[in-house]
CSV table of C-alpha atoms and ligand atoms in Angstrom, one decimal:
chain,number,residue,atom,x,y,z
V,1,MET,CA,-5.1,-10.1,-12.3
V,2,LEU,CA,-5.6,-9.2,-8.8
V,3,PHE,CA,-4.0,-12.2,-6.2
V,4,HIS,CA,-2.2,-13.2,-9.3
V,5,ASN,CA,-0.1,-17.1,-8.6
V,6,LEU,CA,3.4,-15.3,-8.9
V,7,GLY,CA,5.0,-19.1,-8.9
V,8,LYS,CA,6.7,-20.8,-11.3
V,9,GLY,CA,7.6,-20.1,-14.7
V,10,LYS,CA,7.8,-16.6,-14.2
V,11,THR,CA,11.6,-15.8,-13.9
V,12,ALA,CA,12.1,-17.5,-17.2
V,13,ARG,CA,9.7,-15.9,-19.2
V,14,ALA,CA,10.7,-12.5,-17.7
V,15,GLY,CA,14.0,-12.3,-18.3
V,16,ALA,CA,13.4,-13.0,-22.0
V,17,VAL,CA,10.9,-10.2,-21.5
V,18,ALA,CA,13.6,-7.7,-19.7
V,19,ALA,CA,16.1,-8.4,-22.2
V,20,LEU,CA,13.6,-7.8,-25.4
V,21,ALA,CA,12.7,-4.9,-23.7
V,22,VAL,CA,16.1,-3.1,-22.9
V,23,SER,CA,17.0,-3.8,-26.5
V,24,ILE,CA,13.5,-1.7,-27.6
V,25,ALA,CA,14.2,0.5,-25.3
V,26,LEU,CA,17.4,1.8,-26.6
V,27,LEU,CA,15.9,1.4,-30.3
V,28,ALA,CA,13.0,3.4,-29.6
V,29,THR,CA,14.6,6.0,-27.5
V,30,GLY,CA,17.7,6.6,-29.2
V,31,CYS,CA,19.8,6.6,-26.0
V,32,ALA,CA,23.2,8.0,-25.5
V,33,SER,CA,26.3,6.5,-24.8
V,34,ASP,CA,27.3,6.9,-21.0
V,35,SER,CA,30.3,8.7,-20.5
V,36,THR,CA,31.3,6.0,-18.0
V,37,GLY,CA,31.4,3.7,-21.0
V,38,GLY,CA,29.2,0.9,-19.6
V,39,GLY,CA,25.4,1.9,-20.2
V,40,SER,CA,23.4,4.8,-21.8
V,41,THR,CA,21.4,7.3,-20.4
V,42,ASP,CA,18.0,9.1,-20.8
V,43,ALA,CA,17.4,12.4,-21.4
V,44,ALA,CA,16.9,13.0,-17.4
V,45,GLY,CA,20.7,11.3,-16.7
V,46,GLY,CA,19.7,8.5,-15.6
V,47,ASP,CA,21.6,4.9,-16.7
V,48,THR,CA,18.9,2.9,-18.6
V,49,GLY,CA,21.3,0.1,-17.4
V,50,ASN,CA,21.2,0.3,-13.7
V,51,LEU,CA,18.7,-1.8,-12.4
V,52,ALA,CA,19.3,-1.3,-9.2
V,53,VAL,CA,15.8,-0.7,-7.1
V,54,THR,CA,15.3,0.2,-3.5
V,55,PHE,CA,12.3,-0.6,-1.6
V,56,ILE,CA,11.5,2.1,1.0
V,57,PRO,CA,8.3,1.1,2.9
V,58,LYS,CA,6.6,3.4,5.6
V,59,ASN,CA,8.3,1.3,8.3
V,60,LEU,CA,9.8,-2.3,8.7
V,61,GLY,CA,8.3,-4.6,10.6
V,62,ASN,CA,5.2,-4.4,9.0
V,63,PRO,CA,4.0,-7.8,7.6
V,64,TYR,CA,1.9,-6.0,4.9
V,65,PHE,CA,5.2,-4.1,3.3
V,66,ASP,CA,7.2,-7.6,4.1
V,67,THR,CA,5.0,-9.0,1.7
V,68,SER,CA,4.7,-6.0,-0.7
V,69,ASP,CA,8.3,-5.8,-0.7
V,70,LYS,CA,8.9,-9.6,-1.4
V,71,GLY,CA,6.7,-9.0,-4.7
V,72,GLY,CA,9.1,-6.4,-5.3
V,73,LYS,CA,12.2,-8.6,-4.6
V,74,THR,CA,10.4,-11.2,-6.7
V,75,ALA,CA,10.3,-8.8,-9.9
V,76,VAL,CA,13.7,-7.5,-9.5
V,77,GLU,CA,15.3,-11.2,-9.2
V,78,SER,CA,13.3,-11.7,-12.5
V,79,PHE,CA,14.7,-8.8,-14.6
V,80,SER,CA,18.2,-9.7,-13.2
V,81,GLY,CA,18.4,-6.6,-10.9
V,82,THR,CA,19.4,-5.4,-7.8
V,83,PHE,CA,17.0,-5.6,-4.9
V,84,GLN,CA,17.6,-3.8,-1.8
V,85,GLU,CA,15.3,-2.5,1.6
V,86,VAL,CA,15.7,0.0,3.7
V,87,GLY,CA,13.4,2.1,6.3
V,88,PRO,CA,12.5,3.2,8.9
V,89,ALA,CA,11.3,1.4,12.2
V,90,GLU,CA,8.9,4.4,13.0
V,91,ALA,CA,6.4,5.7,10.5
V,92,SER,CA,6.6,9.4,11.1
V,93,PRO,CA,6.7,11.6,8.6
V,94,ASP,CA,10.4,12.8,8.0
V,95,ALA,CA,11.8,9.0,8.8
V,96,GLN,CA,12.5,8.1,5.4
V,97,VAL,CA,14.8,11.3,4.2
V,98,SER,CA,18.2,9.6,5.6
V,99,TYR,CA,17.3,6.5,3.6
V,100,ILE,CA,16.5,8.3,0.3
V,101,ASN,CA,19.7,10.1,0.9
V,102,THR,CA,22.0,7.2,1.2
V,103,ALA,CA,20.0,5.7,-1.7
V,104,THR,CA,20.9,8.9,-3.7
V,105,THR,CA,24.4,8.7,-2.5
V,106,GLN,CA,25.1,4.6,-3.8
V,107,GLY,CA,23.3,6.1,-7.5
V,108,VAL,CA,20.9,3.4,-7.7
V,109,GLY,CA,18.1,3.5,-10.5
V,110,ALA,CA,15.0,3.8,-9.1
V,111,LEU,CA,13.3,4.2,-5.6
V,112,VAL,CA,9.9,2.8,-4.7
V,113,VAL,CA,8.7,4.4,-1.7
V,114,ALA,CA,5.4,4.1,0.4
V,115,ALA,CA,5.1,7.8,1.9
V,116,ASN,CA,4.5,8.6,5.4
V,117,ASP,CA,3.4,12.5,4.5
V,118,PRO,CA,2.9,13.6,1.1
V,119,THR,CA,5.7,16.7,1.3
V,120,ALA,CA,8.3,15.5,3.7
V,121,ILE,CA,10.1,13.5,1.9
V,122,CYS,CA,9.6,15.5,-1.4
V,123,ASP,CA,13.3,17.7,-1.1
V,124,ALA,CA,15.0,14.2,-0.8
V,125,LEU,CA,13.1,12.7,-3.5
V,126,ASN,CA,13.1,15.5,-5.9
V,127,GLU,CA,17.5,15.5,-5.0
V,128,ALA,CA,17.6,11.6,-6.0
V,129,ARG,CA,15.8,12.8,-9.4
V,130,ASP,CA,18.1,15.3,-10.1
V,131,THR,CA,20.8,12.6,-10.4
V,132,GLY,CA,18.6,10.6,-13.1
V,133,ILE,CA,17.4,8.3,-10.6
V,134,LYS,CA,13.4,7.4,-11.1
V,135,VAL,CA,11.2,7.7,-8.1
V,136,VAL,CA,8.1,5.8,-8.1
V,137,THR,CA,5.4,6.0,-5.1
V,138,PHE,CA,3.3,3.0,-4.0
V,139,ASP,CA,0.6,2.5,-1.4
V,140,SER,CA,0.9,5.7,-0.4
V,141,ASP,CA,1.5,8.6,-2.4
V,142,THR,CA,3.5,12.5,-2.2
V,143,ASP,CA,2.4,15.5,-3.9
V,144,PRO,CA,3.1,14.0,-7.7
V,145,GLU,CA,5.3,16.5,-8.4
V,146,CYS,CA,8.2,14.8,-6.6
V,147,ARG,CA,8.1,11.4,-8.2
V,148,ASP,CA,7.6,10.0,-11.7
V,149,LEU,CA,4.8,7.6,-10.8
V,150,PHE,CA,2.0,6.5,-8.1
V,151,ILE,CA,1.0,2.7,-8.3
V,152,ASN,CA,-2.1,2.9,-6.9
V,153,GLN,CA,-3.7,-0.6,-5.0
V,154,ALA,CA,-7.2,0.6,-5.7
V,155,ASP,CA,-8.9,3.9,-6.0
V,156,ALA,CA,-10.0,5.8,-3.0
V,157,GLU,CA,-13.8,5.7,-3.6
V,158,GLY,CA,-13.4,1.6,-3.9
V,159,ILE,CA,-11.5,1.1,-0.9
V,160,ALA,CA,-13.8,3.9,1.5
V,161,LYS,CA,-16.8,2.2,0.0
V,162,VAL,CA,-15.9,-1.3,0.5
V,163,GLN,CA,-15.4,-0.7,4.2
V,164,ILE,CA,-18.4,1.4,5.0
V,165,ASP,CA,-20.4,-0.7,3.4
V,166,GLU,CA,-19.1,-3.3,5.8
V,167,ILE,CA,-19.5,-1.8,8.8
V,168,ALA,CA,-22.7,-0.6,7.9
V,169,LYS,CA,-23.9,-4.6,7.2
V,170,GLN,CA,-22.5,-5.3,10.5
V,171,ILE,CA,-24.2,-2.9,12.8
V,172,GLY,CA,-27.7,-2.7,10.5
V,173,GLU,CA,-26.8,0.5,9.2
V,174,SER,CA,-27.6,2.8,12.4
V,175,GLY,CA,-25.0,3.9,15.2
V,176,GLU,CA,-21.7,5.3,16.1
V,177,VAL,CA,-18.7,4.6,14.4
V,178,ALA,CA,-14.9,5.5,14.9
V,179,ILE,CA,-12.3,5.4,12.7
V,180,LEU,CA,-8.9,3.9,13.8
V,181,SER,CA,-6.0,5.0,11.3
V,182,ALA,CA,-2.5,4.9,11.1
V,183,THR,CA,-0.4,8.0,11.1
V,184,ALA,CA,-1.9,11.6,11.2
V,185,ASN,CA,-0.4,12.6,7.7
V,186,ALA,CA,-0.2,9.4,5.9
V,187,THR,CA,-1.3,10.1,2.6
V,188,ASN,CA,-3.4,7.2,1.5
V,189,GLN,CA,-5.1,6.6,4.9
V,190,ASN,CA,-6.6,10.5,4.8
V,191,ALA,CA,-7.7,10.3,1.3
V,192,TRP,CA,-9.9,6.9,2.5
V,193,ILE,CA,-11.2,8.6,5.7
V,194,GLU,CA,-12.3,11.4,3.4
V,195,GLN,CA,-14.1,9.8,1.3
V,196,MET,CA,-15.3,7.1,4.0
V,197,LYS,CA,-17.0,10.1,5.5
V,198,THR,CA,-18.7,11.3,2.2
V,199,TYR,CA,-20.0,7.9,1.2
V,200,ALA,CA,-21.4,7.2,4.8
V,201,ALA,CA,-22.9,10.7,5.0
V,202,SER,CA,-24.7,10.4,1.8
V,203,GLU,CA,-25.8,6.5,1.8
V,204,TYR,CA,-26.0,5.7,5.3
V,205,PRO,CA,-27.8,8.8,7.5
V,206,ASN,CA,-28.2,6.8,10.4
V,207,ILE,CA,-24.4,6.1,11.1
V,208,THR,CA,-22.3,8.8,12.6
V,209,ILE,CA,-18.7,8.9,12.7
V,210,VAL,CA,-17.9,10.2,16.2
V,211,ASP,CA,-14.4,10.0,16.3
V,212,THR,CA,-11.1,9.2,14.3
V,213,VAL,CA,-7.8,8.5,16.0
V,214,TYR,CA,-4.1,7.8,15.4
V,215,GLY,CA,-2.6,4.4,15.9
V,216,ASP,CA,0.7,5.0,13.7
V,217,ASP,CA,1.0,2.1,12.5
V,218,ASP,CA,2.6,0.9,15.7
V,219,ASP,CA,0.6,-2.4,17.2
V,220,GLN,CA,1.0,-1.3,20.9
V,221,THR,CA,-0.4,2.3,20.3
V,222,SER,CA,-2.6,0.8,18.0
V,223,PHE,CA,-4.0,-1.5,21.0
V,224,ASP,CA,-4.3,1.5,23.6
V,225,LYS,CA,-6.1,4.0,20.9
V,226,THR,CA,-8.4,1.3,20.4
V,227,ALA,CA,-9.4,0.6,24.4
V,228,ALA,CA,-9.6,4.5,25.0
V,229,LEU,CA,-11.8,4.7,22.2
V,230,LEU,CA,-14.2,2.2,23.9
V,231,GLN,CA,-13.9,3.6,27.2
V,232,SER,CA,-14.8,7.4,25.7
V,233,HIS,CA,-17.4,6.3,23.6
V,234,PRO,CA,-20.0,3.9,25.4
V,235,ASN,CA,-22.6,3.6,22.4
V,236,LEU,CA,-19.7,2.6,20.1
V,237,LYS,CA,-21.4,0.1,17.5
V,238,GLY,CA,-18.3,-0.2,15.4
V,239,ILE,CA,-14.8,0.5,14.4
V,240,VAL,CA,-13.4,1.0,11.0
V,241,SER,CA,-9.4,0.6,10.9
V,242,PRO,CA,-8.1,1.2,7.5
V,243,THR,CA,-4.3,0.0,8.2
V,244,THR,CA,-3.7,-3.6,8.3
V,245,VAL,CA,-1.7,-2.6,12.0
V,246,GLY,CA,-4.7,-0.8,13.4
V,247,ILE,CA,-7.0,-3.8,12.5
V,248,ALA,CA,-4.9,-6.5,14.0
V,249,ALA,CA,-4.6,-4.5,16.8
V,250,ALA,CA,-8.1,-3.7,17.4
V,251,ALA,CA,-9.0,-7.5,17.1
V,252,ARG,CA,-6.8,-8.6,19.6
V,253,TYR,CA,-8.2,-6.2,22.1
V,254,LEU,CA,-11.7,-6.4,21.3
V,255,GLN,CA,-11.0,-10.9,21.0
V,256,THR,CA,-10.6,-11.2,25.3
V,257,SER,CA,-12.4,-7.8,26.1
V,258,GLU,CA,-16.4,-7.3,27.1
V,259,TYR,CA,-16.6,-5.4,23.7
V,260,LYS,CA,-16.3,-9.3,21.4
V,261,GLY,CA,-19.2,-9.7,19.6
V,262,LYS,CA,-21.0,-6.1,20.8
V,263,VAL,CA,-18.6,-4.0,18.7
V,264,ALA,CA,-18.0,-4.7,15.5
V,265,LEU,CA,-14.6,-4.2,14.0
V,266,THR,CA,-14.0,-4.0,9.7
V,267,GLY,CA,-11.0,-2.0,7.8
V,268,LEU,CA,-8.4,-3.4,6.0
V,269,GLY,CA,-6.0,-6.5,7.2
V,270,THR,CA,-3.9,-9.4,6.0
V,271,PRO,CA,-5.5,-12.3,6.0
V,272,ASN,CA,-2.7,-14.0,8.1
V,273,GLN,CA,-2.8,-11.5,10.8
V,274,MET,CA,-6.5,-11.5,11.1
V,275,ARG,CA,-7.5,-15.3,10.0
V,276,ASP,CA,-7.7,-16.1,14.3
V,277,TYR,CA,-10.1,-13.3,14.5
V,278,VAL,CA,-12.4,-14.0,11.7
V,279,GLU,CA,-12.0,-18.0,12.8
V,280,ASP,CA,-13.4,-17.0,16.3
V,281,GLY,CA,-16.1,-14.6,15.2
V,282,THR,CA,-14.3,-11.5,17.0
V,283,VAL,CA,-14.7,-9.8,13.1
V,284,THR,CA,-16.9,-11.0,10.6
V,285,SER,CA,-15.2,-9.6,7.4
V,286,PHE,CA,-12.3,-7.2,6.1
V,287,ALA,CA,-11.0,-5.9,3.0
V,288,LEU,CA,-7.6,-6.0,1.0
V,289,TRP,CA,-5.6,-5.8,-2.0
V,290,ASN,CA,-3.0,-8.5,-2.8
V,291,PRO,CA,0.3,-6.4,-1.2
V,292,GLU,CA,2.6,-9.0,-3.0
V,293,ASP,CA,1.3,-7.9,-6.3
V,294,LEU,CA,1.8,-4.3,-5.8
V,295,GLY,CA,5.2,-4.5,-4.8
V,296,TYR,CA,5.7,-6.7,-8.0
V,297,LEU,CA,3.6,-3.9,-10.3
V,298,SER,CA,5.8,-1.1,-8.4
V,299,ALA,CA,9.0,-2.7,-9.4
V,300,MET,CA,8.3,-3.2,-12.9
V,301,ALA,CA,7.2,0.2,-13.3
V,302,ALA,CA,10.8,1.0,-12.1
V,303,LYS,CA,12.5,-1.4,-14.6
V,304,ALA,CA,10.1,0.9,-17.3
V,305,LEU,CA,11.3,4.2,-16.3
V,306,ILE,CA,14.7,3.0,-15.7
V,307,GLU,CA,15.0,1.6,-19.4
V,308,GLY,CA,13.0,4.7,-21.0
V,309,THR,CA,10.2,2.3,-22.2
V,310,ILE,CA,7.7,5.0,-20.0
V,311,THR,CA,8.1,8.2,-18.9
V,312,GLY,CA,5.1,8.2,-16.8
V,313,ALA,CA,2.8,10.0,-18.7
V,314,GLU,CA,-0.7,9.5,-19.1
V,315,GLY,CA,-1.3,6.6,-22.0
V,316,ASP,CA,2.3,5.3,-21.3
V,317,SER,CA,2.1,1.2,-21.1
V,318,PHE,CA,4.4,-1.2,-19.9
V,319,GLU,CA,4.6,-5.0,-19.5
V,320,ALA,CA,4.5,-6.0,-16.0
V,321,GLY,CA,5.9,-9.5,-16.1
V,322,ASP,CA,3.1,-12.0,-15.0
V,323,LEU,CA,0.5,-9.1,-13.9
V,324,GLY,CA,0.5,-8.2,-17.8
V,325,SER,CA,0.1,-4.8,-19.5
V,326,PHE,CA,-0.6,-1.8,-17.4
V,327,LYS,CA,-1.1,1.6,-19.0
V,328,VAL,CA,-0.6,5.1,-16.5
V,329,GLY,CA,-3.7,7.0,-15.8
V,330,ALA,CA,-4.3,10.5,-14.6
V,331,ASP,CA,-1.9,12.3,-12.3
V,332,GLN,CA,1.0,9.9,-13.5
V,333,THR,CA,-0.6,6.6,-11.5
V,334,VAL,CA,-1.3,3.2,-12.3
V,335,LEU,CA,-3.9,1.1,-10.9
V,336,LEU,CA,-3.7,-2.0,-9.4
V,337,GLY,CA,-7.2,-3.3,-9.4
V,338,ASP,CA,-10.2,-3.7,-7.1
V,339,PRO,CA,-10.4,-4.3,-3.1
V,340,PHE,CA,-11.5,-7.5,-2.3
V,341,VAL,CA,-13.8,-8.8,0.8
V,342,PHE,CA,-12.4,-11.8,3.3
V,343,ASP,CA,-14.8,-13.5,5.7
V,344,LYS,CA,-15.1,-17.1,7.1
V,345,SER,CA,-16.0,-18.3,3.6
V,346,ASN,CA,-12.3,-17.6,2.0
V,347,ILE,CA,-9.6,-16.3,4.4
V,348,GLY,CA,-8.4,-19.9,4.3
V,349,ASP,CA,-7.3,-19.6,0.2
V,350,PHE,CA,-5.3,-16.8,1.4
V,351,ASP,CA,-1.5,-16.9,2.7
V,352,PHE,CA,-0.1,-13.6,3.0
E,401,RAM,C1,-0.7,-0.7,6.7
E,401,RAM,C2,-0.2,0.5,5.9
E,401,RAM,C3,-0.3,0.8,4.5
E,401,RAM,C4,-1.6,0.8,4.4
E,401,RAM,C5,-1.9,-0.9,4.8
E,401,RAM,C6,-3.7,-1.1,4.3
E,401,RAM,O1,0.0,-1.8,6.5
E,401,RAM,O2,-0.7,1.5,6.6
E,401,RAM,O3,0.3,1.9,4.0
E,401,RAM,O4,-2.0,0.6,2.6
E,401,RAM,O5,-2.3,-0.4,6.3
């Protein structure tokens, strides 16, 4: 399922599935007629025919979110909805609030949000939900009470394990390692870092995590923080950067520095941003999932919520077009799959 080809043939098939799903949803949920005449409403007052879906990434200009939102757009177009992507330039905790409020005023059917902070956008999201808008978080969650569903790229333990295993391999399972993260409040990175520390302590007793710094998912800040890390930890053997922005900036710094080949770097990156560094030996390996699939799945989940085929309860299942069928797990969470390791042998096979 991961790295599914989102190519030809999907639109027609997904369109037919969408039409069928609407009829089934109407039959199954016994939706009441909307007072405005056109559609119908669900128990929460949402318009089951309102397939306007707004994606709000952590920030704009991040190739990771360009790819995930492209997957979202493909899905929304496949079910003849209206796709919109809006968001802040900087990934600060409450920068998304004004975009959420605008979408609420516009009366969209669903918001699909990657949260910069677990609580800072909660009031705005709950105000949106009070008007009947469905809220799906993806990539980085809010507190569960602020959304209907979280689409998780992979579980936190697995994401932590793959990064620690890769750095351990590259530094001979011994020495000082630092973490270059995204923003200090990011729900996803913070969960992964906690797991990385626990896993490293139990599996690799000779590895010490000496520092965690934050590049704010900003290229220049991440570049500068890499330089500072190397200065302040002269014995550093490796850097783990669980952010696509951070790992690419750190690799660019290492590439032309005296540390190339001496300090290892791994983490989460996109193949297109990391290709040069893997090919010239600055980086041996890194991991990720397919962001396009993540966006696609999130949009399909939004559609299922809007149409009332699911409410987000554990055990609910829905069709996600070409990705197949998915089930809602504990904490209203849907899991995309497992992380995947990219290295010299396979990076040429990927283009995102
Ligand atoms: C950055 C963002 C995003 C994260 C990826 C791995 O693009 O921080 O939230 O999932 O890295």
